[in-house]
Short mmCIF file of N, CA and C and ligand atoms in Angstrom, two decimals:
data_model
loop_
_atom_site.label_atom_id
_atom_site.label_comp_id
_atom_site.label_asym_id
_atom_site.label_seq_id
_atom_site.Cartn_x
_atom_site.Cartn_y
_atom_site.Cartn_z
N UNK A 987 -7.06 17.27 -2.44
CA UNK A 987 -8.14 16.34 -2.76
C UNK A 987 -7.93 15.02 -2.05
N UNK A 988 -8.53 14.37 -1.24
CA UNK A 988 -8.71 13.45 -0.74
C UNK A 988 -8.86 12.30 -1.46
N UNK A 989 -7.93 11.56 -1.36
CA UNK A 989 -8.04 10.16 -2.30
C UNK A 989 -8.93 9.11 -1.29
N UNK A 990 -9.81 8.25 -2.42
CA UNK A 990 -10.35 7.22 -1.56
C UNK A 990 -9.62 5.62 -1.93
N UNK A 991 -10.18 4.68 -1.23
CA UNK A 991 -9.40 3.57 -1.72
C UNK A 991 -9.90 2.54 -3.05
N UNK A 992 -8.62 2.27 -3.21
CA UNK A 992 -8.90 2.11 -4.96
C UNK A 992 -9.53 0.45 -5.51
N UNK A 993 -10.16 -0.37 -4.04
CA UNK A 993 -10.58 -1.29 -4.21
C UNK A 993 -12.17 -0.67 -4.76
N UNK A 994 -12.99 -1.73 -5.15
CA UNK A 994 -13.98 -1.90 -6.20
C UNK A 994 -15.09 -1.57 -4.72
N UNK A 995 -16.17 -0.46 -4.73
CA UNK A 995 -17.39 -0.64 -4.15
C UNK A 995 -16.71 -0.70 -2.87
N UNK A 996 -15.62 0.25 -2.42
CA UNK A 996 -14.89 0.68 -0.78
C UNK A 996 -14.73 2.01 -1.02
N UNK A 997 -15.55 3.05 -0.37
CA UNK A 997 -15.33 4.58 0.21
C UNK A 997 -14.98 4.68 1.19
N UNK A 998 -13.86 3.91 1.76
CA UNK A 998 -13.06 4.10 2.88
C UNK A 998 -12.21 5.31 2.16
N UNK A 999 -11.51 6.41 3.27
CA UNK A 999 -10.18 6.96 2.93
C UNK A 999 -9.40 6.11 2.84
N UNK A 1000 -8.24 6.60 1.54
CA UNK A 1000 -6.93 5.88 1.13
C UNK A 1000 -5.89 6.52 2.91
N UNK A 1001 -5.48 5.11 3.20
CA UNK A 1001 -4.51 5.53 4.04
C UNK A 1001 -3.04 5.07 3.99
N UNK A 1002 -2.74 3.99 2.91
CA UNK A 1002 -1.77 3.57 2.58
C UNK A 1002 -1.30 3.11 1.03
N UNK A 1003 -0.36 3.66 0.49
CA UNK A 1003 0.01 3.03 -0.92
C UNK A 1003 0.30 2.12 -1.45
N UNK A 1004 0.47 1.11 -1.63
CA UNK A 1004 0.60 0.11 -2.22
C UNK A 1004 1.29 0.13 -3.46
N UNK A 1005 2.34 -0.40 -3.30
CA UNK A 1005 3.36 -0.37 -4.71
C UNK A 1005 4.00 -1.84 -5.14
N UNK A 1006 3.93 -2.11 -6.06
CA UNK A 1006 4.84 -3.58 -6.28
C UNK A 1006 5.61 -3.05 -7.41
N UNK A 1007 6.95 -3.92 -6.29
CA UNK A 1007 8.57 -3.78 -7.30
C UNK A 1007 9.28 -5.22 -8.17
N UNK A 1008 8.55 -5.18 -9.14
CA UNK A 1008 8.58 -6.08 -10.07
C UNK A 1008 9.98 -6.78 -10.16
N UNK A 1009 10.68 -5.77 -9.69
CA UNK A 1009 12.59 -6.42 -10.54
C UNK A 1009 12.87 -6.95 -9.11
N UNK A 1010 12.61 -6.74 -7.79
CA UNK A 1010 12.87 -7.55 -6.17
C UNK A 1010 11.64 -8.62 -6.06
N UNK A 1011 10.90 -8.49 -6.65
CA UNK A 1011 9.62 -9.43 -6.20
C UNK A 1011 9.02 -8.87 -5.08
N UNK A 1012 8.96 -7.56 -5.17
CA UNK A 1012 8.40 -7.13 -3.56
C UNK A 1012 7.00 -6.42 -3.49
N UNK A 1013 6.20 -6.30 -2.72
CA UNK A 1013 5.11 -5.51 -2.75
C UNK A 1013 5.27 -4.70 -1.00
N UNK A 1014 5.40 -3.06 -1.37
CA UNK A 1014 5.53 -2.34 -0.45
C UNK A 1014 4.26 -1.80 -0.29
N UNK A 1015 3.80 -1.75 1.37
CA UNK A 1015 2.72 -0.67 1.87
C UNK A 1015 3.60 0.17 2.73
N UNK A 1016 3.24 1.42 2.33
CA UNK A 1016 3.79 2.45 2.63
C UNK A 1016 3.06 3.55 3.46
N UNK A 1017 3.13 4.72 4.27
CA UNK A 1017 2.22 5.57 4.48
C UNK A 1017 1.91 6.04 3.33
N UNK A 1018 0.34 6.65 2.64
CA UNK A 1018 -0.06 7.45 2.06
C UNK A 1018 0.76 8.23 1.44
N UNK A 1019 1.27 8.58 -0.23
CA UNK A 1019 2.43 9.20 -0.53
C UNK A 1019 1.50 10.54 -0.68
N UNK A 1020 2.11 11.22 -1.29
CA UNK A 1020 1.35 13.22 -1.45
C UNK A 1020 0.56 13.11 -2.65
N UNK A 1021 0.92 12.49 -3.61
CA UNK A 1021 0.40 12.55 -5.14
C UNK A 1021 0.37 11.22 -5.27
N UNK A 1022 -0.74 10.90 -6.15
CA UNK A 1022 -0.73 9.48 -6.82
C UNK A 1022 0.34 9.35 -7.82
N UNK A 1023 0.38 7.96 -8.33
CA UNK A 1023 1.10 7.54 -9.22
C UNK A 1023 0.61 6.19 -10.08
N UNK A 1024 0.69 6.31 -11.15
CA UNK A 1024 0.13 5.49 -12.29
C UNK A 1024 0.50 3.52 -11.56
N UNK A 1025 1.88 3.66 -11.13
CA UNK A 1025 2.16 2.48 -10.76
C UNK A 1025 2.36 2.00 -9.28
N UNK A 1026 1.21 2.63 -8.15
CA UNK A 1026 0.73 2.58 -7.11
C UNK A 1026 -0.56 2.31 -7.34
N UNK A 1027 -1.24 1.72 -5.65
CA UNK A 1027 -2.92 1.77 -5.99
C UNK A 1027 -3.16 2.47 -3.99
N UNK A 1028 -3.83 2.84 -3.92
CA UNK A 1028 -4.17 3.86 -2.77
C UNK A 1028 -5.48 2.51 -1.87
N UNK A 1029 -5.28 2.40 -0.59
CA UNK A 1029 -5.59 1.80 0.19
C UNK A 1029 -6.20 2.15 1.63
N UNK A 1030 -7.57 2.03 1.58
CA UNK A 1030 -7.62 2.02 3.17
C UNK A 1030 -7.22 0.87 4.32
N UNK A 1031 -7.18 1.40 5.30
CA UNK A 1031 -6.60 0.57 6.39
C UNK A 1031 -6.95 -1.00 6.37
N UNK A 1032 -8.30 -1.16 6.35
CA UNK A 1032 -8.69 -2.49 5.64
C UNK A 1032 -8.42 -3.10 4.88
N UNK A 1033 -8.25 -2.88 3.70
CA UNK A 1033 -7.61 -3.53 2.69
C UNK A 1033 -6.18 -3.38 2.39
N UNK A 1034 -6.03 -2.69 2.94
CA UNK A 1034 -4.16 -2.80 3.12
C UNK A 1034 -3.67 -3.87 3.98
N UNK A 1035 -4.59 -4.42 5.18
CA UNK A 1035 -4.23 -5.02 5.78
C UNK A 1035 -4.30 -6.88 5.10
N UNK A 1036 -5.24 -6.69 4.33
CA UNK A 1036 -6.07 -7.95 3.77
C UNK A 1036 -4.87 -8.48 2.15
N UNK A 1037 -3.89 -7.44 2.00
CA UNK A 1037 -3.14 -7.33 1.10
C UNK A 1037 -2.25 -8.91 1.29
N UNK A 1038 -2.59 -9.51 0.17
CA UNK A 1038 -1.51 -10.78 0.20
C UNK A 1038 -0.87 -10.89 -1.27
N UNK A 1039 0.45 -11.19 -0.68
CA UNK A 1039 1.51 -11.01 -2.26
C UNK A 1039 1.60 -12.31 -2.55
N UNK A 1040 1.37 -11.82 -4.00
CA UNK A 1040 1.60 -13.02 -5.07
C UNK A 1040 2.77 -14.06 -4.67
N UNK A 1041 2.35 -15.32 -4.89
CA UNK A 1041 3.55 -16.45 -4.51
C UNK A 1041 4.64 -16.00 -5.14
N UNK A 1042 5.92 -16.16 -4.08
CA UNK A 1042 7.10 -16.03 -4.31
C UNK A 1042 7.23 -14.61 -4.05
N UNK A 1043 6.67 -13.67 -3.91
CA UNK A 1043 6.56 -12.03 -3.38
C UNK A 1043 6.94 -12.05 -2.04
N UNK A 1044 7.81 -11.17 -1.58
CA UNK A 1044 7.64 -10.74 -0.58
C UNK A 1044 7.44 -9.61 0.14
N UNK A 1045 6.23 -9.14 1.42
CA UNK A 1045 5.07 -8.10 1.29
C UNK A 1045 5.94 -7.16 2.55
N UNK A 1046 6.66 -5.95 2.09
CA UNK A 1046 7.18 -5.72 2.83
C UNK A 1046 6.15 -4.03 3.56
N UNK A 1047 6.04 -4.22 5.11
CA UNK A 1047 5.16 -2.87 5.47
C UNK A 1047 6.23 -1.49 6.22
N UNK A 1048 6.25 -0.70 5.31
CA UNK A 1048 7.16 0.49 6.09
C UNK A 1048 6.58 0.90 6.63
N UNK A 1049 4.92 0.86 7.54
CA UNK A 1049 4.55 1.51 7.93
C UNK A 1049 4.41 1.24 9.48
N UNK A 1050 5.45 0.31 9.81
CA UNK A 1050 5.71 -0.59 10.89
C UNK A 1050 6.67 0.11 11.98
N UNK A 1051 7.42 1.27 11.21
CA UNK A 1051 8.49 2.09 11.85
C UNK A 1051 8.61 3.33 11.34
N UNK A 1052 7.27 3.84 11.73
CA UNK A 1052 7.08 5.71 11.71
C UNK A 1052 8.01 6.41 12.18
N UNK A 1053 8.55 7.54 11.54
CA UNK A 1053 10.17 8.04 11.87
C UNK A 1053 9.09 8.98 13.08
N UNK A 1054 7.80 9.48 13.25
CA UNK A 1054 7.09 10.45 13.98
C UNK A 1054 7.46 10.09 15.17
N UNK A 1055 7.22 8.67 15.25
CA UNK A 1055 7.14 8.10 16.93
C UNK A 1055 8.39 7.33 17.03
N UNK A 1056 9.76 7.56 16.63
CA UNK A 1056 10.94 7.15 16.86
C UNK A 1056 11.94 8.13 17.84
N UNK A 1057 10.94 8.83 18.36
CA UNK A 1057 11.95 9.72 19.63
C UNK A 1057 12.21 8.87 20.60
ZN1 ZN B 632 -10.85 -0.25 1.02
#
């Protein structure tokens, strides 16, 4: 099933997860995980990009160093 993104009135495809780690102060975008999760929110490319962390957060993107294209 195709997830869409979980902003309000956006039918973009979800292409990235979005997770915040409460106990580091961190907010991770990640590639797209397989299954949702209660304490993720699902993101298209747009609004993943538009993602700004709460003061004192810091917004970290793993999706910056794809193991695909690391040959
Ligand atoms: Zn969106």
């Amino acid at each position: 099933m195709r997830r869409g993104c979980a902003r309000p009135a956006c039918s973009e495809a979800a292409t990235v997860t979005l997770s915040y780690g409460y106990e580091s102060a961190t907010v991770w975008l990640e590639p797209l995980t397989p299954e949702g999760h209660p304490m993720t929110h699902d993101l298209c490319d747009r609004h993943a990009a538009r993602t700004v962390p709460p003061r004192g957060w810091e917004l970290v993107d793993l999706r910056q160093v794809p193991a695909t294209m690391a040959s």
